[in-house]
Each structure stands twice: as structure tokens, then as C-alpha cells.
Short mmCIF file of C-alpha atoms and ligand atoms in Angstrom, two decimals:
data_model
loop_
_atom_site.label_atom_id
_atom_site.label_comp_id
_atom_site.label_asym_id
_atom_site.label_seq_id
_atom_site.Cartn_x
_atom_site.Cartn_y
_atom_site.Cartn_z
CA MET T 1 64.79 12.70 17.68
CA LYS T 2 65.88 9.72 19.78
CA LYS T 3 62.41 9.61 21.37
CA TYR T 4 60.97 9.58 17.88
CA PHE T 5 62.84 6.40 16.98
CA VAL T 6 62.03 4.78 20.33
CA ASP T 7 58.35 5.46 19.58
CA ILE T 8 58.66 3.93 16.13
CA LEU T 9 60.41 0.89 17.62
CA ASN T 10 57.73 0.50 20.31
CA PHE T 11 55.06 0.85 17.69
CA PHE T 12 56.47 -2.04 15.63
CA LYS T 13 57.10 -4.14 18.77
CA GLN T 14 53.48 -3.83 19.85
CA LEU T 15 52.15 -4.36 16.38
CA LYS T 16 51.12 -7.87 15.46
CA ILE T 17 50.47 -8.64 11.82
CA SER T 18 46.82 -9.39 12.61
CA ASN T 19 46.50 -5.92 14.16
CA LEU T 20 48.20 -4.15 11.28
CA LEU T 21 44.99 -3.27 9.46
CA LYS T 22 43.41 -2.07 12.69
CA SER T 23 46.26 0.34 13.33
CA LEU T 24 45.27 3.97 12.82
CA ARG T 25 48.90 4.79 12.12
CA PHE T 26 49.13 2.15 9.41
CA ARG T 27 45.87 3.30 7.84
CA PHE T 28 47.00 6.90 7.94
CA PHE T 29 50.29 5.87 6.33
CA ILE T 30 48.46 3.96 3.58
CA ILE T 31 46.13 6.92 2.91
CA VAL T 32 48.96 9.47 2.68
CA PHE T 33 51.13 7.13 0.61
CA ALA T 34 48.29 6.07 -1.71
CA THR T 35 47.20 9.69 -2.22
CA GLY T 36 50.72 10.77 -3.14
CA PHE T 37 51.41 7.73 -5.30
CA LEU T 38 48.09 7.87 -7.16
CA SER T 39 48.43 11.62 -7.82
CA CYS T 40 51.84 10.90 -9.30
CA ILE T 41 50.47 8.18 -11.61
CA ILE T 42 47.47 10.31 -12.64
CA MET T 43 49.76 13.25 -13.40
CA HIS T 44 51.98 10.97 -15.49
CA ILE T 45 49.03 9.69 -17.52
CA LEU T 46 47.45 13.15 -17.98
CA ILE T 47 50.68 14.87 -19.05
CA LEU T 48 51.54 12.17 -21.60
CA GLN T 49 47.97 12.13 -22.87
CA SER T 50 47.80 15.88 -23.36
CA TYR T 51 51.22 15.88 -25.03
CA GLU T 52 49.99 13.21 -27.47
CA ASP T 53 46.75 15.11 -28.22
CA ARG T 54 48.60 18.32 -28.79
CA ALA T 55 51.30 16.73 -30.96
CA VAL T 56 48.69 14.93 -33.13
CA ASN T 57 46.71 18.18 -33.47
CA VAL T 58 49.72 20.22 -34.51
CA LYS T 59 50.78 17.58 -37.01
CA SER T 60 47.28 17.26 -38.56
CA ASN T 61 46.96 21.05 -38.93
CA GLU T 62 50.39 21.28 -40.51
CA VAL T 63 49.74 18.49 -43.00
CA GLN T 64 46.22 19.80 -43.78
CA THR T 65 47.70 23.21 -44.66
CA GLN T 66 50.25 21.60 -46.95
CA LEU T 67 47.52 19.49 -48.55
CA ARG T 68 45.30 22.50 -49.19
CA ILE T 69 48.19 24.30 -50.93
CA LEU T 70 48.86 21.16 -52.96
CA ALA T 71 45.19 20.87 -53.92
CA ASP T 72 45.29 24.43 -55.29
CA HIS T 73 48.44 23.67 -57.29
CA LEU T 74 46.91 20.54 -58.62
CA LEU T 75 43.95 22.43 -60.13
CA LYS T 76 46.28 24.75 -61.97
CA TYR T 77 47.64 21.81 -63.96
CA ASP T 78 44.71 21.23 -66.20
CA ASN T 79 43.34 17.82 -66.43
CA TYR T 80 45.67 16.36 -63.75
CA LEU T 81 42.69 14.61 -62.25
CA ASN T 82 42.16 12.69 -65.53
CA ASN T 83 45.73 12.48 -66.71
CA PRO T 84 48.20 12.73 -63.80
CA THR T 85 51.38 13.17 -65.74
CA SER T 86 52.53 16.54 -64.37
CA THR T 87 56.04 15.91 -63.06
CA VAL T 88 55.87 19.05 -60.91
CA ILE T 89 52.75 17.88 -59.08
CA ASN T 90 54.01 14.30 -58.80
CA ALA T 91 57.29 15.57 -57.34
CA GLU T 92 55.37 17.73 -54.87
CA LEU T 93 53.21 14.76 -53.85
CA ASP T 94 56.25 12.50 -53.35
CA MET T 95 58.01 15.19 -51.37
CA LEU T 96 55.02 15.64 -49.07
CA ALA T 97 54.69 11.88 -48.60
CA ASN T 98 58.38 11.57 -47.77
CA LEU T 99 58.40 14.58 -45.49
CA TYR T 100 55.63 13.24 -43.31
CA ASP T 101 56.50 9.61 -43.75
CA GLY T 102 53.09 8.88 -45.26
CA ARG T 103 51.05 8.11 -48.34
CA VAL T 104 49.01 10.46 -50.51
CA MET T 105 46.29 9.37 -52.94
CA VAL T 106 44.62 11.72 -55.41
CA ILE T 107 41.03 10.66 -56.13
CA ASN T 108 38.89 12.30 -58.79
CA ASP T 109 35.15 12.91 -58.68
CA ASN T 110 34.53 9.41 -60.18
CA LEU T 111 36.12 7.92 -57.02
CA LYS T 112 39.06 6.74 -59.13
CA VAL T 113 42.55 6.87 -57.68
CA VAL T 114 44.53 8.90 -60.21
CA LYS T 115 47.75 9.00 -58.21
CA ASP T 116 49.06 6.96 -55.26
CA THR T 117 52.51 7.82 -53.88
CA TYR T 118 52.85 4.12 -52.95
CA ASN T 119 51.97 3.23 -56.55
CA ILE T 120 49.67 0.45 -55.34
CA SER T 121 46.10 1.66 -55.81
CA GLN T 122 46.44 3.74 -58.99
CA GLY T 123 43.46 3.23 -61.31
CA LYS T 124 41.42 1.56 -58.63
CA THR T 125 38.08 2.87 -57.39
CA ILE T 126 37.79 3.87 -53.73
CA ILE T 127 34.44 3.34 -52.14
CA SER T 128 34.61 4.91 -48.71
CA VAL T 129 31.84 6.77 -46.90
CA GLU T 130 34.19 9.57 -45.83
CA VAL T 131 35.52 10.11 -49.38
CA VAL T 132 31.98 10.16 -50.85
CA ASN T 133 30.88 12.61 -48.12
CA CYS T 134 33.81 14.87 -48.79
CA LEU T 135 33.04 14.90 -52.53
CA LYS T 136 29.47 15.87 -51.72
CA GLU T 137 30.06 18.41 -48.99
CA GLY T 138 33.36 19.98 -50.01
CA SER T 139 35.29 21.74 -47.25
CA LYS T 140 32.73 20.56 -44.66
CA GLY T 141 33.64 16.98 -45.45
CA ALA T 142 37.37 17.50 -44.68
CA LEU T 143 38.46 15.03 -42.02
CA SER T 144 41.37 14.13 -39.74
CA LYS T 145 41.26 10.83 -37.93
CA TYR T 146 43.92 9.57 -35.52
CA ASP T 147 44.37 5.81 -35.38
CA GLN T 148 46.35 5.37 -32.19
CA GLY T 149 46.54 1.57 -32.45
CA ASN T 150 48.19 1.56 -35.86
CA GLY T 151 50.09 4.79 -35.34
CA TYR T 152 48.89 7.06 -38.15
CA ILE T 153 46.62 10.01 -38.90
CA GLU T 154 44.23 9.70 -41.82
CA MET T 155 43.17 12.89 -43.59
CA ILE T 156 40.67 13.66 -46.34
CA THR T 157 41.11 17.01 -48.07
CA PRO T 158 38.72 18.23 -50.80
CA ILE T 159 40.14 19.61 -54.09
CA ILE T 160 37.86 22.62 -54.63
CA GLU T 161 37.62 24.72 -57.76
CA THR T 162 35.94 28.13 -57.47
CA LYS T 163 33.98 29.10 -60.62
CA GLY T 164 32.37 32.42 -61.46
CA TYR T 165 28.83 32.56 -62.94
CA GLY T 166 26.28 35.08 -64.34
CA GLU T 167 26.55 38.15 -66.52
CA GLY T 168 25.46 41.81 -66.46
CA ASP T 169 24.27 43.19 -63.15
CA VAL T 170 26.39 42.54 -60.01
CA SER T 171 23.40 41.01 -58.24
CA GLU T 172 23.17 38.24 -60.81
CA LYS T 173 26.89 37.40 -60.68
CA GLY T 174 28.61 35.12 -58.13
CA GLU T 175 31.08 32.35 -57.40
CA LYS T 176 30.41 28.71 -56.70
CA GLU T 177 32.61 25.89 -55.42
CA VAL T 178 32.94 22.68 -57.33
CA VAL T 179 34.56 19.66 -55.68
CA ARG T 180 36.81 18.13 -58.29
CA GLY T 181 38.30 15.39 -56.16
CA VAL T 182 39.85 14.57 -52.82
CA LEU T 183 43.28 13.92 -51.39
CA LEU T 184 43.31 10.84 -49.15
CA THR T 185 46.40 11.02 -46.98
CA SER T 186 47.81 8.99 -44.13
CA VAL T 187 50.80 10.20 -42.12
CA SER T 188 52.76 8.18 -39.63
CA THR T 189 52.84 9.26 -35.96
CA ASP T 190 56.00 7.27 -35.19
CA SER T 191 57.93 10.41 -34.20
CA ILE T 192 55.20 11.32 -31.67
CA GLU T 193 55.32 7.82 -30.23
CA THR T 194 59.10 7.89 -29.94
CA THR T 195 58.91 11.18 -28.01
CA LEU T 196 56.15 9.68 -25.84
CA ASP T 197 58.38 6.69 -25.07
CA ILE T 198 61.27 8.92 -24.01
CA LEU T 199 58.96 11.11 -21.90
CA SER T 200 57.36 8.06 -20.30
CA LYS T 201 60.72 6.57 -19.30
CA ARG T 202 61.83 9.84 -17.73
CA ALA T 203 58.50 10.18 -15.94
CA GLN T 204 58.89 6.64 -14.56
CA LEU T 205 62.29 7.51 -13.15
CA ILE T 206 60.93 10.66 -11.52
CA GLU T 207 57.93 8.67 -10.29
CA GLY T 208 60.24 6.14 -8.65
CA ILE T 209 62.10 8.91 -6.80
CA ILE T 210 58.86 10.68 -5.80
CA THR T 211 57.34 7.37 -4.58
CA LEU T 212 60.36 6.82 -2.35
CA VAL T 213 60.07 10.37 -0.98
CA ILE T 214 56.30 9.93 -0.42
CA PHE T 215 56.95 6.63 1.37
CA VAL T 216 59.36 8.22 3.82
CA TYR T 217 57.14 11.31 4.18
CA ALA T 218 54.00 9.20 4.82
CA ALA T 219 55.87 7.13 7.43
CA LEU T 220 57.18 10.23 9.24
CA VAL T 221 53.85 12.06 9.06
CA SER T 222 51.83 9.07 10.26
CA ILE T 223 54.15 8.60 13.22
CA GLY T 224 54.49 12.32 13.99
CA LEU T 225 50.85 13.33 13.62
CA LEU T 226 49.57 10.50 15.78
CA GLN T 227 52.15 11.18 18.47
CA PRO T 228 49.56 12.83 20.80
CA PHE T 229 47.64 9.55 20.88
CA THR T 230 50.78 7.76 22.06
CA ARG T 231 51.19 10.42 24.75
CA ILE T 232 47.57 10.03 25.86
CA THR T 233 47.97 6.24 26.06
CA ALA T 234 51.11 6.69 28.17
CA ALA T 235 49.32 9.18 30.46
CA ILE T 236 46.31 6.88 30.85
CA ASN T 237 48.64 3.97 31.60
CA ASP T 238 50.28 6.08 34.32
CA VAL T 239 46.88 6.71 35.89
CA LYS T 240 46.01 3.01 35.53
CA ALA T 241 49.27 2.00 37.20
CA GLY T 242 48.46 4.38 40.04
CA TYR T 243 51.52 6.66 39.61
CA THR T 244 49.23 9.67 39.43
CA ASP T 245 45.57 10.59 39.54
CA GLU T 246 46.05 14.10 38.23
CA PRO T 247 44.06 15.11 35.13
CA ILE T 248 45.93 14.69 31.84
CA VAL T 249 47.20 17.94 30.27
CA GLY T 250 48.97 18.77 27.04
CA PRO T 251 48.66 20.96 23.98
CA ASN T 252 47.02 18.73 21.46
CA TYR T 253 44.67 18.51 18.52
CA PHE T 254 41.01 19.25 18.88
CA GLU T 255 40.22 15.51 18.65
CA THR T 256 42.75 14.48 21.29
CA GLU T 257 41.56 17.30 23.50
CA GLN T 258 38.08 15.77 23.31
CA ILE T 259 39.52 12.43 24.43
CA ILE T 260 41.50 14.10 27.22
CA ARG T 261 38.43 16.04 28.34
CA ALA T 262 36.31 12.87 28.38
CA PHE T 263 39.04 10.97 30.24
CA ASN T 264 39.49 13.76 32.79
CA ALA T 265 35.73 13.86 33.31
CA LEU T 266 35.80 10.11 33.86
CA LEU T 267 38.69 10.52 36.30
CA LYS T 268 36.74 13.21 38.16
CA ARG T 269 33.68 11.00 38.29
CA MET T 270 35.75 8.12 39.61
CA LYS T 271 37.10 10.43 42.32
CA VAL T 272 33.57 11.55 43.19
CA LEU T 273 32.47 7.91 43.33
CA ASN T 274 35.42 7.07 45.52
CA ASP T 275 34.65 10.02 47.81
CA SER T 276 30.99 9.16 48.01
CA ARG T 277 31.90 5.56 48.82
CA GLN T 278 33.93 6.85 51.76
CA GLU T 279 31.10 9.15 52.72
CA PHE T 280 28.75 6.22 52.57
CA VAL T 281 30.90 4.29 55.04
CA SER T 282 30.82 7.31 57.36
CA ASN T 283 27.07 7.61 56.94
CA VAL T 284 26.69 4.02 57.96
CA SER T 285 28.75 4.44 61.11
CA HIS T 286 26.87 7.63 62.00
CA GLU T 287 23.48 6.04 61.70
CA LEU T 288 24.46 2.92 63.60
CA LYS T 289 26.01 4.91 66.39
CA THR T 290 22.83 6.66 67.55
CA PRO T 291 20.88 3.59 68.76
CA ILE T 292 24.03 2.21 70.38
CA THR T 293 24.45 5.50 72.26
CA SER T 294 20.84 5.32 73.46
CA MET T 295 21.25 1.70 74.52
CA LYS T 296 24.45 2.53 76.36
CA VAL T 297 22.74 5.41 78.18
CA LEU T 298 19.82 3.15 79.14
CA ALA T 299 22.11 0.35 80.29
CA ASP T 300 24.39 2.76 82.18
CA SER T 301 21.49 4.32 84.03
CA LEU T 302 20.28 0.85 85.01
CA LEU T 303 23.74 -0.12 86.18
CA ALA T 304 24.11 3.11 88.09
CA GLN T 305 21.14 2.35 90.28
CA ASP T 306 20.96 -0.25 92.98
CA ASN T 307 17.83 -2.27 93.69
CA VAL T 308 16.02 -1.13 90.55
CA PRO T 309 12.33 -2.08 90.72
CA ASN T 310 11.27 -4.80 88.27
CA GLU T 311 8.89 -2.51 86.35
CA VAL T 312 11.58 0.10 85.67
CA TYR T 313 13.94 -2.72 84.63
CA LYS T 314 11.32 -4.04 82.19
CA ASP T 315 10.59 -0.55 80.90
CA PHE T 316 14.28 0.11 80.22
CA MET T 317 14.77 -3.31 78.68
CA THR T 318 11.79 -2.74 76.38
CA ASP T 319 13.41 0.52 75.24
CA ILE T 320 16.71 -1.26 74.72
CA VAL T 321 14.97 -3.99 72.66
CA SER T 322 13.25 -1.33 70.54
CA GLU T 323 16.66 0.30 69.97
CA ILE T 324 18.02 -3.09 68.89
CA ASP T 325 15.04 -3.44 66.53
CA ARG T 326 15.76 -0.02 65.11
CA GLU T 327 19.41 -0.86 64.67
CA ASP T 328 18.36 -4.04 62.91
CA LYS T 329 15.97 -2.08 60.70
CA ILE T 330 18.63 0.43 59.73
CA ILE T 331 21.16 -2.32 58.99
CA ASN T 332 18.64 -4.13 56.82
CA ASP T 333 17.76 -0.90 55.06
CA LEU T 334 21.41 -0.08 54.46
CA LEU T 335 22.10 -3.59 53.19
CA SER T 336 19.27 -3.38 50.73
CA LEU T 337 20.55 0.08 49.73
CA VAL T 338 24.00 -1.38 49.07
CA LYS T 339 22.53 -4.14 46.96
CA MET T 340 20.68 -1.59 44.86
CA ASP T 341 22.12 1.08 42.65
CA LYS T 342 22.35 4.29 44.67
CA THR T 343 20.19 6.25 42.25
CA ALA T 344 17.64 3.47 41.85
CA ALA T 345 17.22 2.98 45.58
CA ASP T 346 13.47 3.13 45.82
CA LEU T 347 11.63 4.51 48.80
CA ASN T 348 9.66 2.06 50.83
CA ILE T 349 6.46 4.10 50.85
CA THR T 350 3.64 3.14 53.24
CA ASN T 351 0.79 4.93 54.95
CA VAL T 352 2.31 6.11 58.20
CA ASP T 353 0.90 7.74 61.31
CA VAL T 354 3.27 10.70 61.44
CA VAL T 355 2.37 11.74 65.00
CA GLU T 356 3.14 8.26 66.29
CA LEU T 357 6.40 8.19 64.31
CA VAL T 358 7.57 11.49 65.80
CA GLU T 359 6.50 10.34 69.26
CA ILE T 360 8.62 7.20 68.93
CA VAL T 361 11.62 9.26 67.78
CA CYS T 362 11.24 11.64 70.72
CA LYS T 363 10.86 8.72 73.09
CA ARG T 364 14.08 7.23 71.77
CA LEU T 365 15.94 10.48 72.20
CA ARG T 366 14.51 11.43 75.56
CA PRO T 367 17.23 9.57 77.50
CA ILE T 368 19.86 11.60 75.67
CA ALA T 369 17.90 14.82 76.36
CA VAL T 370 17.64 13.92 80.01
CA LYS T 371 21.35 13.23 80.10
CA HIS T 372 21.98 16.74 78.73
CA ASN T 373 19.44 18.37 81.05
CA ILE T 374 17.29 19.33 78.11
CA GLU T 375 13.53 19.49 78.17
CA LEU T 376 12.12 17.75 75.08
CA THR T 377 8.45 18.42 74.28
CA LEU T 378 6.22 17.36 71.44
CA GLU T 379 3.12 19.22 70.34
CA SER T 380 0.84 17.90 67.64
CA LYS T 381 -1.99 20.04 66.36
CA ARG T 382 -3.89 17.23 64.61
CA ALA T 383 -3.76 13.58 63.64
CA ILE T 384 -1.63 13.13 60.51
CA THR T 385 -1.18 10.18 58.21
CA ALA T 386 1.07 10.46 55.15
CA GLU T 387 2.57 8.33 52.40
CA ILE T 388 6.22 8.27 53.42
CA ASP T 389 9.21 6.01 53.91
CA GLU T 390 9.03 5.46 57.65
CA VAL T 391 12.73 4.73 58.18
CA LYS T 392 13.95 7.69 56.16
CA ILE T 393 11.61 10.24 57.73
CA SER T 394 12.50 8.84 61.19
CA LEU T 395 16.13 9.51 60.27
CA VAL T 396 15.27 13.10 59.36
CA ILE T 397 13.42 13.80 62.62
CA MET T 398 16.03 11.89 64.60
CA ASN T 399 18.90 13.93 63.13
CA LEU T 400 17.13 17.24 63.70
CA VAL T 401 16.08 16.48 67.29
CA GLU T 402 19.46 14.96 68.08
CA ASN T 403 21.17 18.12 66.78
CA ALA T 404 18.75 20.30 68.76
CA ILE T 405 19.78 18.41 71.89
CA LYS T 406 23.50 18.25 71.04
CA TYR T 407 23.90 21.91 70.18
CA ASN T 408 21.76 23.19 73.05
CA LYS T 409 22.70 24.86 76.27
CA ASP T 410 22.46 23.30 79.70
CA GLN T 411 18.85 23.44 80.90
CA GLY T 412 17.81 24.27 77.35
CA GLN T 413 14.61 23.34 75.58
CA VAL T 414 13.75 21.42 72.45
CA LYS T 415 10.25 21.78 71.08
CA VAL T 416 8.91 19.58 68.28
CA GLU T 417 5.75 20.89 66.61
CA LEU T 418 3.62 18.93 64.16
CA ASP T 419 1.00 20.37 61.86
CA ALA T 420 -0.58 19.71 58.48
CA ASP T 421 -2.72 21.29 55.81
CA HIS T 422 -4.52 19.52 52.98
CA GLN T 423 -1.27 19.06 51.03
CA PHE T 424 1.69 18.93 53.38
CA PHE T 425 2.57 18.02 56.94
CA THR T 426 5.14 20.16 58.73
CA VAL T 427 7.58 19.25 61.44
CA LYS T 428 9.24 22.10 63.31
CA VAL T 429 12.20 21.38 65.55
CA MET T 430 13.00 24.40 67.71
CA ASP T 431 15.79 24.71 70.21
CA THR T 432 17.19 27.32 72.53
CA GLY T 433 20.75 26.46 71.66
CA GLU T 434 23.86 28.20 70.47
CA GLY T 435 22.43 28.89 67.01
CA ILE T 436 24.17 28.78 63.63
CA PRO T 437 26.12 31.79 62.32
CA GLU T 438 24.70 33.26 59.11
CA TYR T 439 27.72 32.44 56.93
CA ALA T 440 27.33 28.76 57.87
CA LEU T 441 23.63 28.52 57.02
CA TYR T 442 24.45 27.92 53.32
CA HIS T 443 26.81 25.04 54.13
CA ILE T 444 25.19 23.02 56.88
CA TYR T 445 23.65 20.52 54.40
CA GLU T 446 27.02 19.76 52.81
CA ARG T 447 28.47 16.42 53.72
CA PHE T 448 30.95 16.64 56.59
CA TYR T 449 30.37 20.35 57.14
CA ARG T 450 30.54 21.32 60.79
CA VAL T 451 30.48 24.87 62.12
CA ASP T 452 32.94 24.13 64.88
CA LYS T 453 34.80 21.00 63.91
CA SER T 454 36.52 20.19 67.18
CA ARG T 455 33.41 20.87 69.27
CA SER T 456 31.25 18.88 66.90
CA ARG T 457 33.69 15.93 67.05
CA GLN T 458 33.65 16.15 70.84
CA ILE T 459 29.88 15.95 70.78
CA GLY T 460 30.11 13.01 68.41
CA GLY T 461 28.98 14.70 65.22
CA THR T 462 30.32 13.71 61.83
CA GLY T 463 28.74 16.43 59.73
CA LEU T 464 26.56 13.91 57.88
CA GLY T 465 23.28 14.19 59.74
CA LEU T 466 21.84 17.18 57.88
CA ALA T 467 23.09 15.89 54.51
CA ILE T 468 21.25 12.64 55.11
CA ALA T 469 18.17 14.56 56.32
CA LYS T 470 18.14 16.81 53.25
CA ASN T 471 18.55 13.82 50.88
CA ALA T 472 15.69 11.99 52.51
CA VAL T 473 13.44 15.09 52.41
CA LEU T 474 14.26 15.69 48.73
CA MET T 475 13.51 12.06 47.92
CA HIS T 476 10.02 12.73 49.29
CA ARG T 477 9.85 15.90 47.15
CA GLY T 478 9.69 17.97 50.33
CA THR T 479 11.63 20.98 51.61
CA ILE T 480 13.83 21.68 54.61
CA ASP T 481 14.47 25.20 55.90
CA VAL T 482 16.40 26.66 58.76
CA GLU T 483 16.18 29.87 60.75
CA SER T 484 18.74 30.61 63.39
CA LYS T 485 19.90 33.34 65.69
CA PRO T 486 23.23 32.87 67.43
CA ASP T 487 22.78 32.39 71.16
CA VAL T 488 18.98 32.44 70.80
CA GLY T 489 18.19 29.24 69.03
CA THR T 490 17.54 27.39 65.79
CA THR T 491 14.37 26.24 64.07
CA PHE T 492 14.36 23.59 61.35
CA THR T 493 11.15 23.29 59.34
CA VAL T 494 10.51 20.17 57.27
CA LYS T 495 7.60 20.15 54.85
CA ILE T 496 6.59 16.86 53.22
CA PRO T 497 3.69 16.13 50.83
CA LEU T 498 0.97 13.97 52.39
CA ILE T 499 0.63 12.01 49.16
CA TYR T 500 3.75 10.68 47.57
CA THR T 501 4.23 11.20 43.81
CA ASN T 502 6.80 9.07 42.06
CA PRO T 503 9.04 11.32 39.92
CA LYS T 504 9.67 8.56 37.29
P1 LIG M 601 26.81 16.66 63.01
O1 LIG M 601 26.91 15.19 62.94
O2 LIG M 601 28.12 17.33 63.16
O3 LIG M 601 25.78 17.16 63.90
P2 LIG M 601 25.04 17.68 60.99
O4 LIG M 601 25.08 17.53 59.52
O5 LIG M 601 23.87 17.12 61.68
O6 LIG M 601 26.38 17.09 61.53
O7 LIG M 601 25.14 19.21 61.31
C1 LIG M 601 26.08 20.03 60.65
C2 LIG M 601 26.50 21.17 61.52
O8 LIG M 601 25.45 22.12 61.63
C3 LIG M 601 26.83 20.77 62.93
O9 LIG M 601 28.18 20.40 63.02
C4 LIG M 601 26.52 22.03 63.71
O10 LIG M 601 27.65 22.86 63.72
C5 LIG M 601 25.43 22.68 62.92
N1 LIG M 601 24.10 22.44 63.51
C6 LIG M 601 23.21 21.54 63.12
N2 LIG M 601 22.07 21.61 63.86
C7 LIG M 601 22.26 22.61 64.74
C8 LIG M 601 21.46 23.19 65.76
N3 LIG M 601 20.24 22.76 66.05
N4 LIG M 601 21.98 24.21 66.47
C9 LIG M 601 23.22 24.68 66.21
N5 LIG M 601 24.02 24.18 65.26
C10 LIG M 601 23.56 23.15 64.52
#
């Protein structure tokens, strides 16, 4: 409960007047409150309205019945419609008028008022459409009209005499109705209005109480129902502040679950991005290390010898310069990769002599092979030119040959075979090394995966080489396969299309 009030307090603290309309909580409150309040008002109006309709209806029916009885009486007193002297009828008319707090006028078929309980219009002629209609149409012309503004009901009741006609046979005899006059009555609806007033006042009091209850209810509901959003904001703030990077959990509504799911997905993506950034740094170091290793080997072997002939010196220095060039090329390539979006990093496709490219790679790695007592041979079955990214495919071949040397036995062999058909060129890198166990074959392309971690680290492997190679091959829409037998050797086969097709 205490937390509830703290939340409410925080909500009002954070809320500026300008933000009030933007607040979901405030809008929710207004909707709940307005719905409750409006239903209350509508109910008030409808109940009073239907009471009024019903009360007017009941009163009209009651008075109409009395008037019909009176009309029948009236006909029994002969000639009342011409000479209204009957004290009985007059007393009945006055009584009816008093009872219903109204006025009754008896009008004959000449439209002449023969009796008026107000004694105002006696002897006058009434020309009213409704009265004339009623005289013409008889019971069909009977009418009840409620004048709400002036607070009375006006009624027109026909005075009908039923006369028999015909003689002899039954089929010739009958009865017909003759309208002898009409009763024009108005009754006050003051009593209905008084009741309406009392009802309305009571309803207002109840409305006031209900409005107060709805106000409190709307406030509690709007704060309570939107509580999960407050919790999500707090959890997101925790992640933002760095207290945690765990996914948000919590039993919530469907909508808040959607938000949580989206946020957790975002969190996961951020983690992946962070990981891949770290991987990228490792990739960079890995790629830069290889030429430096070659240069060091070349320089060391020069240093190790005394009185090196000038030609050998030049030869070694040329190799060192080409390693520096390669290093420079890789750095430039990486820099341009960094500048570009990772996914949009386009390949630098040119027409490349693949045999020459593989020869250069082998030449670069030969010093390392020699150092490891490995025989490195290259066999090309034909001249091959292909549309490829020279740097990336060099990286592929370099990684495969370097691995074949690194994971080989002493006095082992590495054979690079080049071939092509009309669609693809194939590079096979075969070694007589330790091989890769079967369970590991599915994982070797994963970043940082190494079969024997400590040995691989000793050798200088980071577990990135094959991941880089696979990425580069896939970017060329090629394939990379491996076959390996432990203690016999490993063969990597790379197949790349001769003509590059842009996937976009
Ligand atoms: P690393 O930098 O460790 O060489 P790679 O991604 O190039 O990383 O290779 C992943 C793992 O696959 C290596 O650690 C090694 O265990 C195994 N591997 C790769 N090539 C060979 C090979 N020719 N012979 C035996 N094992 C290999």
C-alpha cells in the first residue's frame, strides 16, 4: 500500500502541467471518470423521462375513461347539448374538472360551447381543426396532447350516440354512430411535475455521491492498471544506469509483455553488437599479426646468418617490403570497413589472376613452413582468372594454408591444388597433420572455436581464421568444405564462382 502512495507521489512530482494531457494515466483517468459520470447523467435523464411519459400516459387514460362515461351520461339527458341545464351533468362536469385540476368544455355539433366549467367560453363558437376532425371522424378523432411547456394535457373526446336503423329482415337492420358533440378537456400535470422535481433532487444527491466514488475509483484504477508500465520504466532505467543487463521479467499484460519482449530483443541485439565489436578487435589483431610474424621470421633468419650475400639480403628485404605492403593493404581495408556499415561493406571486385594470387600467398607463407619443417607445394591445373575481392580471397587462402602448416606434424606436407571448370574455381588445401575430430567439424567455423584451446593459443591461433574465411567465401557466394581424418590429415575445399553476381 505504501508503495502505491509512493508511486502516486512520484507520478505527480514528475508530471508537469504541460505534460498532463500527454499522460496515459491522466487520459485513462479521464476516460474512466467521464464514462462513469456520463452514464450516471444519462441514466438520470432516461429514468426521469420515462417516469414522465408513463405518468402522463396513465393520467390521460384515466381521464379519457372518465370522459367517455360522462359523454354517455350526457346523452341520456335529452337535449343537454342544446340546453345544458341538467344539474346532475353540470355537477359531474364540475367534479371531474376539480378532481383533475382542469377545465371541461362541452361542444355541440354546431361547434358551439354549451358548457365550460370555467364559465368563460359558454355560447362561443370553437373553430379548431382537432375539434372539427373529431366531429367528423368520431372515436377515431379522439386525441390526447401533452403540452410539456405549459404543464397540461389536452384531450378531445367525441360524444357518440348509437342509433338503430332498418326494419324486417335481420340483414337490413343495423346500428350507426352519430357524433353529437365533443368534450374538450385540459388537465393540469402539476402533480407529475412536483414528483419529477422531488425525484430529480434525490437523483442529483445520488449522482453527487456516485461521482465522488467514480472519481476515487478512476484514480485508483488508472494508477493501479498502469503500474506495470512504471515497473518497466524502472527496469529499463536500471539497465540504462548499468546496474544490470539481465532481460526484464515480470507477469504483465499482453501489451506490456510485447514491450518487454521488444526491449529484451533490443538488449540481446546490443549484447550481440557488443560481442561482435570485441570479435572485430580480435579479428583485426589476428590479421595484422600474420605479416608481422613473417617479417620477424625473415629478419631473424637474416640476423642469424653472418656475411649474408647481397642478393639474399635484397631478396629477403623485398619479401619484407611486400609483407609491409600487405600489412598496409589490410590496414587500409580494415579502416574502410570500419568507416562503412558492416552489412554494407562492399566487396572490391576486380578481375584477378587466381594462380598468381595463390602463388603469392604460398610465397609469403613459405618462410613459416620452412621454420616448421613443412613442405609446401602448389599445383595448378590451368590458368584461372576470376572476379573476386583480391584481399579477401587472399585472406581465405592464407588462413587455410597457415592452419595447414600450424596444425601439421614435423616433416609434414601441405599441398595446395588449383582447378577450375566453366563456372567455379576450386582451391584445395591438403595437409598431413593431426586432423580434426568429427565432433569438432561442425564448430570450426564458429568465432573463437578451437579444438584444443591451450595448444591453439600456444601456436598463436585465436579461433577467428576459419570464421573470417567462411565469411569471405560466403560474400563471394561460394562454398567451403572440410574433410578430415585424425592423425591422417585435413583437406579444405573452397569453391568460388568465376563471375561475381551481386546479391542486391
Ligand atoms: P586458429 O586461429 O585457432 O587457427 P581457426 O578458426 O583458423 O583458428 O581454426 C579453428 C580451429 O580448427 C583451430 O583451433 C584448430 O583446432 C582447427 N583447425 C583448423 N584448421 C586445421 C587443420 N588444417 N588441421 C587441424 N586442425 C585444424
